[in-house]
């Protein structure tokens, strides 16, 4: 949660530096936003203990289902800046979890991230490792995409490449939202609409007023004919 809030704040700061406005955040419109809440809720569903590994695979199934629901939400908003990065991050995580039966966590990364607390974290993973995380095993695959990126004090977390892409995507989404709809705030925009992102309407041809045409014709008929110049003597 700390990293999510940090990504949001970072997005605001980047947006302000690029000429955006915090007020524009109120205008962001996300499609199918209830899917995001449903996806997060699926990760919080408690799984009771069962014989064998049925509880483990049920928890893995719920975790994969949550990511699929979140991907549906992201797909509905994929045209908004930054959402494609979030989609890649979620996709990488769900592939790793599905293949390894959970997200493997690197022991050296835990030691770097948690410092003196790492023995307790390691023991907890050994005893209670489940669908979300388990200590990296020899038969795990796609190791570079698993939780191998340590973050020390004050965060103390181990992230995967997919997690990093998610946070980068959130920062991008917020930064773009502070600038409003695409093309609304672009550097160097002029008041005449040049390079402003707005479409400048071409002036429509106007048909002459019939009354003015008639008056011009009448003046032409009433005016005396022009005389030819006199020859020189």
Tab-separated table of C-alpha atoms in Angstrom:
chain	number	residue	atom	x	y	z
A	1	UNK	CA	0.000	0.000	0.000
A	2	UNK	CA	2.894	2.367	0.764
A	3	UNK	CA	4.283	1.866	-2.731
A	4	UNK	CA	0.877	2.488	-4.319
A	5	UNK	CA	0.543	5.783	-2.462
A	6	UNK	CA	4.114	6.628	-3.405
A	7	UNK	CA	3.364	5.952	-7.075
A	8	UNK	CA	0.291	8.201	-6.908
A	9	UNK	CA	2.227	11.044	-5.291
A	10	UNK	CA	5.059	10.611	-7.789
A	11	UNK	CA	2.557	10.764	-10.632
A	12	UNK	CA	1.134	14.019	-9.282
A	13	UNK	CA	4.580	15.577	-9.015
A	14	UNK	CA	5.563	14.489	-12.526
A	15	UNK	CA	2.278	15.833	-13.872
A	16	UNK	CA	2.780	19.207	-12.187
A	17	UNK	CA	6.321	19.461	-13.509
A	18	UNK	CA	5.004	18.774	-17.016
A	19	UNK	CA	2.426	21.541	-16.725
A	20	UNK	CA	-0.549	19.595	-15.415
A	21	UNK	CA	-3.055	20.470	-12.714
A	22	UNK	CA	-4.278	18.525	-9.682
A	23	UNK	CA	-7.822	19.639	-10.521
A	24	UNK	CA	-7.703	17.566	-13.689
A	25	UNK	CA	-7.601	14.373	-11.608
A	26	UNK	CA	-11.287	14.825	-10.833
A	27	UNK	CA	-12.050	14.509	-14.544
A	28	UNK	CA	-10.506	11.063	-15.019
A	29	UNK	CA	-13.110	8.493	-16.080
A	30	UNK	CA	-12.260	4.808	-15.604
A	31	UNK	CA	-14.377	2.199	-17.338
A	32	UNK	CA	-15.519	-0.937	-15.489
A	33	UNK	CA	-13.894	0.268	-12.259
A	34	UNK	CA	-15.857	-2.259	-10.108
A	35	UNK	CA	-13.658	-4.973	-11.658
A	36	UNK	CA	-10.659	-3.439	-9.880
A	37	UNK	CA	-12.421	-3.770	-6.518
A	38	UNK	CA	-13.502	-7.332	-7.320
A	39	UNK	CA	-9.975	-8.306	-8.334
A	40	UNK	CA	-8.529	-6.985	-5.076
A	41	UNK	CA	-11.291	-8.658	-3.050
A	42	UNK	CA	-10.478	-12.070	-4.571
A	43	UNK	CA	-6.956	-11.796	-3.164
A	44	UNK	CA	-8.375	-11.321	0.327
A	45	UNK	CA	-10.710	-14.341	0.325
A	46	UNK	CA	-9.661	-16.674	3.183
A	47	UNK	CA	-9.026	-20.293	2.201
A	48	UNK	CA	-9.675	-22.897	4.919
A	49	UNK	CA	-7.220	-25.706	5.564
A	50	UNK	CA	-7.956	-28.882	3.619
A	51	UNK	CA	-6.395	-32.281	3.252
A	52	UNK	CA	-3.577	-32.683	0.829
A	53	UNK	CA	-2.857	-29.632	-1.295
A	54	UNK	CA	-6.433	-28.794	-2.209
A	55	UNK	CA	-6.333	-25.595	-0.153
A	56	UNK	CA	-3.092	-24.559	-1.841
A	57	UNK	CA	-4.426	-24.981	-5.365
A	58	UNK	CA	-7.705	-23.298	-4.430
A	59	UNK	CA	-5.718	-20.301	-3.183
A	60	UNK	CA	-3.616	-20.314	-6.362
A	61	UNK	CA	-6.803	-20.412	-8.455
A	62	UNK	CA	-8.269	-17.435	-6.573
A	63	UNK	CA	-5.044	-15.480	-7.027
A	64	UNK	CA	-4.956	-16.181	-10.764
A	65	UNK	CA	-8.661	-15.313	-11.038
A	66	UNK	CA	-8.009	-11.991	-9.291
A	67	UNK	CA	-5.300	-11.120	-11.807
A	68	UNK	CA	-7.555	-12.054	-14.715
A	69	UNK	CA	-10.297	-9.769	-13.370
A	70	UNK	CA	-7.755	-6.969	-12.914
A	71	UNK	CA	-6.556	-7.521	-16.486
A	72	UNK	CA	-10.161	-7.117	-17.633
A	73	UNK	CA	-10.316	-3.741	-15.894
A	74	UNK	CA	-6.994	-2.717	-17.420
A	75	UNK	CA	-8.098	-3.843	-20.888
A	76	UNK	CA	-11.218	-1.685	-20.624
A	77	UNK	CA	-9.005	1.355	-20.045
A	78	UNK	CA	-6.059	0.378	-22.234
A	79	UNK	CA	-6.380	3.527	-24.364
A	80	UNK	CA	-5.528	5.718	-21.378
A	81	UNK	CA	-1.806	6.516	-21.032
A	82	UNK	CA	0.064	4.126	-18.745
A	83	UNK	CA	-2.449	1.285	-18.651
A	84	UNK	CA	-0.548	-0.819	-21.157
A	85	UNK	CA	2.422	-0.912	-18.743
A	86	UNK	CA	0.118	-2.093	-15.945
A	87	UNK	CA	-1.234	-4.783	-18.288
A	88	UNK	CA	2.282	-6.090	-19.003
A	89	UNK	CA	3.101	-6.139	-15.285
A	90	UNK	CA	-0.048	-8.079	-14.373
A	91	UNK	CA	0.469	-10.514	-17.251
A	92	UNK	CA	4.047	-11.286	-16.158
A	93	UNK	CA	2.949	-11.921	-12.574
A	94	UNK	CA	0.078	-14.207	-13.512
A	95	UNK	CA	2.311	-16.285	-15.802
A	96	UNK	CA	4.911	-16.738	-13.063
A	97	UNK	CA	2.297	-17.635	-10.443
A	98	UNK	CA	0.484	-20.077	-12.718
A	99	UNK	CA	3.658	-21.921	-13.753
A	100	UNK	CA	5.227	-22.091	-10.279
A	101	UNK	CA	2.083	-22.567	-8.213
A	102	UNK	CA	2.664	-19.245	-6.462
A	103	UNK	CA	5.207	-16.440	-6.544
A	104	UNK	CA	8.749	-17.595	-5.643
A	105	UNK	CA	10.744	-15.252	-3.408
A	106	UNK	CA	14.539	-15.075	-3.520
A	107	UNK	CA	16.291	-15.775	-0.216
A	108	UNK	CA	19.168	-13.320	-0.902
A	109	UNK	CA	16.618	-10.639	-1.786
A	110	UNK	CA	14.821	-11.203	1.532
A	111	UNK	CA	18.103	-10.891	3.419
A	112	UNK	CA	18.874	-7.584	1.688
A	113	UNK	CA	15.384	-6.141	2.087
A	114	UNK	CA	14.636	-7.136	5.682
A	115	UNK	CA	18.090	-7.029	7.257
A	116	UNK	CA	17.994	-8.355	10.809
A	117	UNK	CA	14.339	-9.347	10.404
A	118	UNK	CA	15.059	-11.763	7.576
A	119	UNK	CA	15.204	-14.933	9.766
A	120	UNK	CA	11.612	-14.420	10.885
A	121	UNK	CA	10.462	-13.771	7.314
A	122	UNK	CA	12.283	-16.862	6.043
A	123	UNK	CA	10.782	-19.061	8.766
A	124	UNK	CA	7.311	-17.745	8.014
A	125	UNK	CA	7.698	-18.519	4.310
A	126	UNK	CA	8.928	-22.027	5.092
A	127	UNK	CA	6.045	-22.761	7.441
A	128	UNK	CA	3.196	-20.840	5.857
A	129	UNK	CA	4.287	-20.332	2.256
A	130	UNK	CA	1.171	-20.532	0.139
A	131	UNK	CA	-0.366	-19.273	-3.075
A	132	UNK	CA	0.950	-15.751	-2.982
A	133	UNK	CA	4.560	-16.394	-2.023
A	134	UNK	CA	6.880	-19.260	-1.263
A	135	UNK	CA	10.600	-19.461	-0.753
A	136	UNK	CA	12.318	-20.047	-4.077
A	137	UNK	CA	12.670	-23.767	-4.876
A	138	UNK	CA	15.149	-25.542	-7.175
A	139	UNK	CA	12.355	-26.500	-9.592
A	140	UNK	CA	10.941	-22.956	-9.944
A	141	UNK	CA	11.222	-21.408	-13.394
A	142	UNK	CA	11.290	-17.877	-14.840
A	143	UNK	CA	13.414	-16.842	-11.855
A	144	UNK	CA	14.299	-13.352	-13.231
A	145	UNK	CA	10.550	-12.519	-13.263
A	146	UNK	CA	9.915	-13.659	-9.684
A	147	UNK	CA	10.353	-11.667	-6.463
A	148	UNK	CA	14.073	-10.937	-6.758
A	149	UNK	CA	14.210	-7.112	-6.420
A	150	UNK	CA	14.870	-6.049	-2.786
A	151	UNK	CA	13.727	-2.733	-1.348
A	152	UNK	CA	15.239	-1.922	2.023
A	153	UNK	CA	14.313	0.617	4.698
A	154	UNK	CA	11.721	2.077	5.041
A	155	UNK	CA	9.729	-0.067	2.565
A	156	UNK	CA	11.258	-3.510	3.261
A	157	UNK	CA	9.720	-5.459	0.415
A	158	UNK	CA	10.822	-7.816	-2.339
A	159	UNK	CA	9.305	-7.086	-5.749
A	160	UNK	CA	9.050	-8.782	-9.114
A	161	UNK	CA	9.527	-7.179	-12.518
A	162	UNK	CA	5.738	-7.245	-12.894
A	163	UNK	CA	5.351	-5.315	-9.623
A	164	UNK	CA	7.820	-2.658	-10.791
A	165	UNK	CA	5.953	-2.250	-14.085
A	166	UNK	CA	2.682	-1.916	-12.174
A	167	UNK	CA	3.991	0.940	-10.040
A	168	UNK	CA	5.526	2.664	-13.075
A	169	UNK	CA	2.192	2.335	-14.857
A	170	UNK	CA	0.277	3.852	-11.933
A	171	UNK	CA	2.694	6.794	-11.885
A	172	UNK	CA	2.177	7.301	-15.619
A	173	UNK	CA	-1.625	7.099	-15.318
A	174	UNK	CA	-1.720	9.762	-12.598
A	175	UNK	CA	0.778	12.027	-14.367
A	176	UNK	CA	-1.242	11.878	-17.588
A	177	UNK	CA	-4.501	12.467	-15.698
A	178	UNK	CA	-3.169	15.732	-14.240
A	179	UNK	CA	-2.821	17.018	-17.806
A	180	UNK	CA	-6.417	16.215	-18.726
A	181	UNK	CA	-7.532	14.625	-22.003
A	182	UNK	CA	-4.841	13.835	-24.559
A	183	UNK	CA	-3.610	16.927	-26.373
A	184	UNK	CA	-5.209	19.367	-23.968
A	185	UNK	CA	-1.976	20.547	-22.411
A	186	UNK	CA	1.058	20.388	-24.674
A	187	UNK	CA	4.226	22.450	-24.340
A	188	UNK	CA	4.483	25.332	-26.777
A	189	UNK	CA	0.788	25.539	-27.503
A	190	UNK	CA	-0.226	28.861	-28.968
A	191	UNK	CA	-3.479	30.700	-28.601
A	192	UNK	CA	-4.111	30.414	-32.305
A	193	UNK	CA	-4.297	26.637	-31.960
A	194	UNK	CA	-0.940	25.921	-33.614
A	195	UNK	CA	0.740	22.878	-32.080
A	196	UNK	CA	-1.846	22.882	-29.320
A	197	UNK	CA	-3.358	19.495	-29.914
A	198	UNK	CA	-6.661	21.036	-30.818
A	199	UNK	CA	-8.039	20.765	-34.322
A	200	UNK	CA	-8.214	24.194	-35.918
A	201	UNK	CA	-11.358	24.449	-37.980
A	202	UNK	CA	-10.943	25.727	-41.492
A	203	UNK	CA	-13.173	28.702	-42.334
A	204	UNK	CA	-16.232	27.578	-44.232
A	205	UNK	CA	-16.851	29.219	-47.609
A	206	UNK	CA	-19.680	31.696	-47.402
A	207	UNK	CA	-22.082	32.388	-50.238
A	208	UNK	CA	-22.502	36.078	-51.175
A	209	UNK	CA	-25.574	37.892	-49.991
A	210	UNK	CA	-28.066	38.074	-52.933
A	211	UNK	CA	-29.099	41.631	-52.035
A	212	UNK	CA	-25.499	42.858	-52.141
A	213	UNK	CA	-25.000	41.184	-55.529
A	214	UNK	CA	-28.103	42.941	-56.955
A	215	UNK	CA	-26.991	46.335	-55.621
A	216	UNK	CA	-23.553	45.919	-57.178
A	217	UNK	CA	-25.141	45.050	-60.537
A	218	UNK	CA	-27.403	48.136	-60.353
A	219	UNK	CA	-24.468	50.420	-59.619
A	220	UNK	CA	-22.594	48.957	-62.594
A	221	UNK	CA	-25.530	49.652	-64.980
A	222	UNK	CA	-26.067	53.237	-63.746
A	223	UNK	CA	-22.436	54.268	-63.876
A	224	UNK	CA	-21.445	56.170	-67.077
A	225	UNK	CA	-19.285	54.319	-69.554
A	226	UNK	CA	-15.619	55.031	-69.310
A	227	UNK	CA	-14.308	57.330	-72.098
A	228	UNK	CA	-11.370	56.352	-74.153
A	229	UNK	CA	-8.375	58.680	-73.750
A	230	UNK	CA	-8.068	61.477	-76.394
A	231	UNK	CA	-5.320	61.017	-78.930
A	232	UNK	CA	-2.376	63.345	-78.547
A	233	UNK	CA	-2.423	66.409	-80.886
